[in-house]
């Protein structure tokens, strides 16, 4: 398995895709997606723009759907939910499709949606992603951070490092594809004992704290706390593996 880390969708090489893409948006899209499926959502359908989300979800009966929209960290008007994983309760999610559009995470998903295999990972389901990769052994793997509006996000690269660290510890068949893999492991090693402190230091964590999302940060920092793997079954549609 040859492993690559990309900090943002913009930094991925053009005109090529990996055998398996692992999309990461720790704060908070891929944490929310994992939590929604863990809570019993039938599926999650991701959109990079709100207009298409509204058009596609209009074809669903209101009792079978939920609409989640986030821009700049805040809930989009007209949606049932913003992007807080804490809103993804079994009572709300059970049996429904969650239609979601977020600032960066759903754009990252779109960049790699034509890959043979697409999964999503966050700190909370890091172990499930690692297990899947060690079992399936795809030849090329991209750990893709979503970043923030084209720029680097510390928490996404740190999560990529958490995955890379577990993979390289768990198998001697991993080849390091780019220097970003080594850098991400070093970053994870620095913060692994206090991921919440890292969230409080990084720019998007601070943005969420200004929006009073302290409890979200605590939830997103709980490593390996859920045993769930979102996997793409068709472009943009994720289900429980
Ligand atoms: O950028 C995104 O996709 C979101 O996850 C950002 S937020 O955490 O909902 O603000």
GROMACS .gro file of C-alpha atoms and ligand atoms in nm:
model
  251
    1UNK     CA    1   0.000   0.000   0.000
    2UNK     CA    2   0.139   0.337  -0.103
    3UNK     CA    3   0.021   0.614   0.124
    4UNK     CA    4  -0.013   0.983   0.038
    5UNK     CA    5  -0.132   1.274   0.253
    6UNK     CA    6  -0.278   1.589   0.095
    7UNK     CA    7  -0.364   1.883   0.317
    8UNK     CA    8  -0.639   2.016   0.088
    9UNK     CA    9  -0.827   1.909  -0.228
   10UNK     CA   10  -0.640   2.183  -0.418
   11UNK     CA   11  -0.305   2.013  -0.346
   12UNK     CA   12  -0.399   1.678  -0.500
   13UNK     CA   13  -0.238   1.593  -0.834
   14UNK     CA   14  -0.464   1.668  -1.132
   15UNK     CA   15  -0.601   1.395  -1.357
   16UNK     CA   16  -0.533   1.107  -1.124
   17UNK     CA   17  -0.720   0.935  -0.844
   18UNK     CA   18  -0.618   0.677  -0.583
   19UNK     CA   19  -0.755   0.325  -0.541
   20UNK     CA   20  -0.893   0.441  -0.208
   21UNK     CA   21  -0.958   0.800  -0.099
   22UNK     CA   22  -1.003   0.873   0.270
   23UNK     CA   23  -1.174   1.210   0.311
   24UNK     CA   24  -1.110   1.388   0.641
   25UNK     CA   25  -1.288   1.690   0.787
   26UNK     CA   26  -1.250   1.646   1.160
   27UNK     CA   27  -1.419   1.982   1.239
   28UNK     CA   28  -1.680   1.879   1.160
   29UNK     CA   29  -1.823   1.728   0.842
   30UNK     CA   30  -1.675   1.378   0.856
   31UNK     CA   31  -1.740   1.360   1.231
   32UNK     CA   32  -2.104   1.450   1.162
   33UNK     CA   33  -2.132   1.197   0.877
   34UNK     CA   34  -1.996   0.914   1.095
   35UNK     CA   35  -2.225   1.015   1.382
   36UNK     CA   36  -2.535   1.034   1.160
   37UNK     CA   37  -2.478   0.684   1.020
   38UNK     CA   38  -2.395   0.552   1.365
   39UNK     CA   39  -2.726   0.694   1.485
   40UNK     CA   40  -2.918   0.502   1.218
   41UNK     CA   41  -2.941   0.739   0.922
   42UNK     CA   42  -3.020   0.534   0.609
   43UNK     CA   43  -2.752   0.726   0.416
   44UNK     CA   44  -2.580   1.062   0.384
   45UNK     CA   45  -2.580   1.248   0.054
   46UNK     CA   46  -2.319   1.521   0.024
   47UNK     CA   47  -2.338   1.832  -0.197
   48UNK     CA   48  -2.090   2.108  -0.257
   49UNK     CA   49  -2.368   2.360  -0.323
   50UNK     CA   50  -2.692   2.432  -0.140
   51UNK     CA   51  -2.907   2.487  -0.450
   52UNK     CA   52  -2.850   2.134  -0.578
   53UNK     CA   53  -2.904   1.995  -0.228
   54UNK     CA   54  -3.246   2.164  -0.210
   55UNK     CA   55  -3.344   2.050  -0.561
   56UNK     CA   56  -3.248   1.685  -0.505
   57UNK     CA   57  -3.389   1.660  -0.153
   58UNK     CA   58  -3.722   1.815  -0.267
   59UNK     CA   59  -3.794   1.484  -0.442
   60UNK     CA   60  -3.795   1.307  -0.103
   61UNK     CA   61  -4.088   1.297   0.137
   62UNK     CA   62  -4.020   1.530   0.433
   63UNK     CA   63  -4.053   1.238   0.678
   64UNK     CA   64  -3.771   1.051   0.500
   65UNK     CA   65  -3.516   1.331   0.481
   66UNK     CA   66  -3.317   1.582   0.682
   67UNK     CA   67  -3.133   1.879   0.540
   68UNK     CA   68  -2.809   1.995   0.697
   69UNK     CA   69  -2.636   2.308   0.575
   70UNK     CA   70  -2.333   2.492   0.712
   71UNK     CA   71  -2.148   2.800   0.590
   72UNK     CA   72  -1.879   2.973   0.795
   73UNK     CA   73  -1.959   2.737   1.084
   74UNK     CA   74  -2.321   2.851   1.112
   75UNK     CA   75  -2.644   2.677   1.011
   76UNK     CA   76  -2.784   2.770   0.669
   77UNK     CA   77  -3.133   2.919   0.683
   78UNK     CA   78  -3.405   2.682   0.569
   79UNK     CA   79  -3.219   2.367   0.678
   80UNK     CA   80  -3.327   2.134   0.957
   81UNK     CA   81  -2.974   2.120   1.097
   82UNK     CA   82  -2.636   2.286   1.083
   83UNK     CA   83  -2.325   2.070   1.100
   84UNK     CA   84  -2.313   1.972   1.466
   85UNK     CA   85  -2.257   1.601   1.526
   86UNK     CA   86  -2.437   1.647   1.858
   87UNK     CA   87  -2.765   1.701   1.670
   88UNK     CA   88  -2.737   1.356   1.509
   89UNK     CA   89  -2.944   1.163   1.760
   90UNK     CA   90  -3.101   0.823   1.686
   91UNK     CA   91  -3.448   0.979   1.737
   92UNK     CA   92  -3.384   1.233   1.461
   93UNK     CA   93  -3.169   1.031   1.220
   94UNK     CA   94  -3.335   0.687   1.234
   95UNK     CA   95  -3.410   0.561   0.879
   96UNK     CA   96  -3.366   0.902   0.714
   97UNK     CA   97  -3.137   1.028   0.443
   98UNK     CA   98  -2.924   1.320   0.559
   99UNK     CA   99  -2.866   1.569   0.277
  100UNK     CA  100  -2.563   1.775   0.373
  101UNK     CA  101  -2.361   2.065   0.236
  102UNK     CA  102  -2.070   2.219   0.426
  103UNK     CA  103  -1.803   2.478   0.348
  104UNK     CA  104  -1.510   2.243   0.287
  105UNK     CA  105  -1.580   1.878   0.373
  106UNK     CA  106  -1.838   1.811   0.104
  107UNK     CA  107  -1.613   1.983  -0.155
  108UNK     CA  108  -1.329   1.747  -0.064
  109UNK     CA  109  -1.562   1.451  -0.110
  110UNK     CA  110  -1.655   1.580  -0.453
  111UNK     CA  111  -1.289   1.604  -0.559
  112UNK     CA  112  -1.236   1.227  -0.515
  113UNK     CA  113  -1.588   1.090  -0.568
  114UNK     CA  114  -1.485   0.909  -0.888
  115UNK     CA  115  -1.218   0.704  -0.704
  116UNK     CA  116  -1.274   0.328  -0.699
  117UNK     CA  117  -1.324   0.338  -0.326
  118UNK     CA  118  -1.411   0.637  -0.103
  119UNK     CA  119  -1.441   0.632   0.276
  120UNK     CA  120  -1.456   0.912   0.532
  121UNK     CA  121  -1.260   0.940   0.854
  122UNK     CA  122  -1.239   1.161   1.159
  123UNK     CA  123  -1.073   1.129   1.497
  124UNK     CA  124  -1.383   0.952   1.636
  125UNK     CA  125  -1.371   0.667   1.379
  126UNK     CA  126  -0.997   0.656   1.307
  127UNK     CA  127  -0.977   0.288   1.412
  128UNK     CA  128  -1.251   0.178   1.173
  129UNK     CA  129  -1.076   0.349   0.881
  130UNK     CA  130  -0.741   0.191   0.973
  131UNK     CA  131  -0.897  -0.155   1.001
  132UNK     CA  132  -1.063  -0.118   0.661
  133UNK     CA  133  -0.736  -0.016   0.493
  134UNK     CA  134  -0.536  -0.296   0.658
  135UNK     CA  135  -0.801  -0.551   0.551
  136UNK     CA  136  -0.852  -0.427   0.193
  137UNK     CA  137  -0.491  -0.327   0.120
  138UNK     CA  138  -0.566  -0.085  -0.168
  139UNK     CA  139  -0.258  -0.018  -0.380
  140UNK     CA  140  -0.271   0.362  -0.351
  141UNK     CA  141  -0.436   0.552  -0.067
  142UNK     CA  142  -0.489   0.928  -0.035
  143UNK     CA  143  -0.556   1.069   0.309
  144UNK     CA  144  -0.723   1.392   0.203
  145UNK     CA  145  -0.774   1.682   0.441
  146UNK     CA  146  -1.054   1.925   0.361
  147UNK     CA  147  -0.876   2.236   0.491
  148UNK     CA  148  -1.053   2.571   0.510
  149UNK     CA  149  -1.138   2.753   0.185
  150UNK     CA  150  -0.829   2.621   0.007
  151UNK     CA  151  -0.593   2.664   0.304
  152UNK     CA  152  -0.436   2.419   0.545
  153UNK     CA  153  -0.620   2.289   0.854
  154UNK     CA  154  -0.408   2.157   1.139
  155UNK     CA  155  -0.677   1.919   1.269
  156UNK     CA  156  -0.726   1.741   0.935
  157UNK     CA  157  -0.355   1.679   0.885
  158UNK     CA  158  -0.328   1.564   1.246
  159UNK     CA  159  -0.607   1.309   1.184
  160UNK     CA  160  -0.429   1.195   0.867
  161UNK     CA  161  -0.122   1.148   1.089
  162UNK     CA  162  -0.325   0.944   1.339
  163UNK     CA  163  -0.431   0.711   1.057
  164UNK     CA  164  -0.083   0.696   0.900
  165UNK     CA  165   0.073   0.628   1.240
  166UNK     CA  166  -0.162   0.335   1.306
  167UNK     CA  167  -0.112   0.196   0.954
  168UNK     CA  168   0.266   0.209   0.964
  169UNK     CA  169   0.269   0.058   1.313
  170UNK     CA  170   0.025  -0.218   1.213
  171UNK     CA  171   0.188  -0.332   0.888
  172UNK     CA  172   0.532  -0.337   0.726
  173UNK     CA  173   0.375  -0.331   0.379
  174UNK     CA  174   0.315   0.046   0.376
  175UNK     CA  175   0.520   0.265   0.145
  176UNK     CA  176   0.542   0.637   0.223
  177UNK     CA  177   0.425   0.815  -0.094
  178UNK     CA  178   0.508   1.176  -0.001
  179UNK     CA  179   0.678   1.376   0.273
  180UNK     CA  180   0.342   1.495   0.400
  181UNK     CA  181   0.286   1.145   0.544
  182UNK     CA  182   0.593   1.178   0.768
  183UNK     CA  183   0.503   1.535   0.860
  184UNK     CA  184   0.149   1.432   0.954
  185UNK     CA  185   0.277   1.154   1.179
  186UNK     CA  186   0.510   1.401   1.353
  187UNK     CA  187   0.219   1.639   1.402
  188UNK     CA  188  -0.001   1.367   1.546
  189UNK     CA  189   0.279   1.258   1.782
  190UNK     CA  190   0.300   1.611   1.914
  191UNK     CA  191  -0.073   1.640   1.994
  192UNK     CA  192  -0.192   1.283   2.048
  193UNK     CA  193  -0.223   1.314   2.425
  194UNK     CA  194  -0.429   1.631   2.409
  195UNK     CA  195  -0.627   1.653   2.087
  196UNK     CA  196  -0.876   1.889   2.251
  197UNK     CA  197  -0.594   2.134   2.325
  198UNK     CA  198  -0.498   2.118   1.956
  199UNK     CA  199  -0.861   2.198   1.861
  200UNK     CA  200  -0.852   2.496   2.099
  201UNK     CA  201  -0.530   2.620   1.933
  202UNK     CA  202  -0.610   2.578   1.563
  203UNK     CA  203  -0.790   2.847   1.364
  204UNK     CA  204  -1.106   2.653   1.284
  205UNK     CA  205  -1.134   2.532   1.643
  206UNK     CA  206  -1.116   2.894   1.753
  207UNK     CA  207  -1.381   2.988   1.496
  208UNK     CA  208  -1.610   2.719   1.640
  209UNK     CA  209  -1.539   2.834   1.997
  210UNK     CA  210  -1.652   3.184   1.897
  211UNK     CA  211  -1.976   3.017   1.782
  212UNK     CA  212  -2.008   2.848   2.126
  213UNK     CA  213  -1.937   2.498   1.992
  214UNK     CA  214  -1.722   2.392   2.290
  215UNK     CA  215  -1.916   2.065   2.332
  216UNK     CA  216  -1.869   1.982   1.963
  217UNK     CA  217  -1.493   2.013   2.003
  218UNK     CA  218  -1.496   1.778   2.301
  219UNK     CA  219  -1.699   1.523   2.106
  220UNK     CA  220  -1.480   1.549   1.793
  221UNK     CA  221  -1.163   1.490   2.002
  222UNK     CA  222  -1.265   1.147   2.135
  223UNK     CA  223  -1.034   0.914   1.947
  224UNK     CA  224  -1.175   0.578   1.830
  225UNK     CA  225  -1.501   0.639   2.015
  226UNK     CA  226  -1.732   0.506   1.743
  227UNK     CA  227  -1.704   0.188   1.546
  228UNK     CA  228  -1.842   0.298   1.212
  229UNK     CA  229  -1.709   0.346   0.863
  230UNK     CA  230  -1.894   0.563   0.609
  231UNK     CA  231  -1.832   0.428   0.257
  232UNK     CA  232  -1.944   0.572  -0.075
  233UNK     CA  233  -2.192   0.349  -0.257
  234UNK     CA  234  -2.240   0.586  -0.550
  235UNK     CA  235  -2.092   0.933  -0.612
  236UNK     CA  236  -2.184   1.156  -0.319
  237UNK     CA  237  -2.386   0.893  -0.130
  238UNK     CA  238  -2.237   0.739   0.183
  239UNK     CA  239  -2.367   0.443   0.375
  240UNK     CA  240  -2.254   0.239   0.672
  241UNK     CA  241  -1.991  -0.019   0.569
  242LIG     O1  242  -1.590   2.310   0.642
  242LIG     C1  243  -1.669   2.220   0.663
  242LIG     O2  244  -1.699   2.139   0.581
  242LIG     C2  245  -1.735   2.217   0.799
  242LIG     O3  246  -1.710   2.095   0.858
  242LIG     C3  247  -1.702   2.337   0.880
  242LIG     S1  248  -1.785   2.349   1.033
  242LIG     O4  249  -1.712   2.275   1.133
  242LIG     O5  250  -1.920   2.302   1.023
  242LIG     O6  251  -1.782   2.489   1.068
   0.00000   0.00000   0.00000
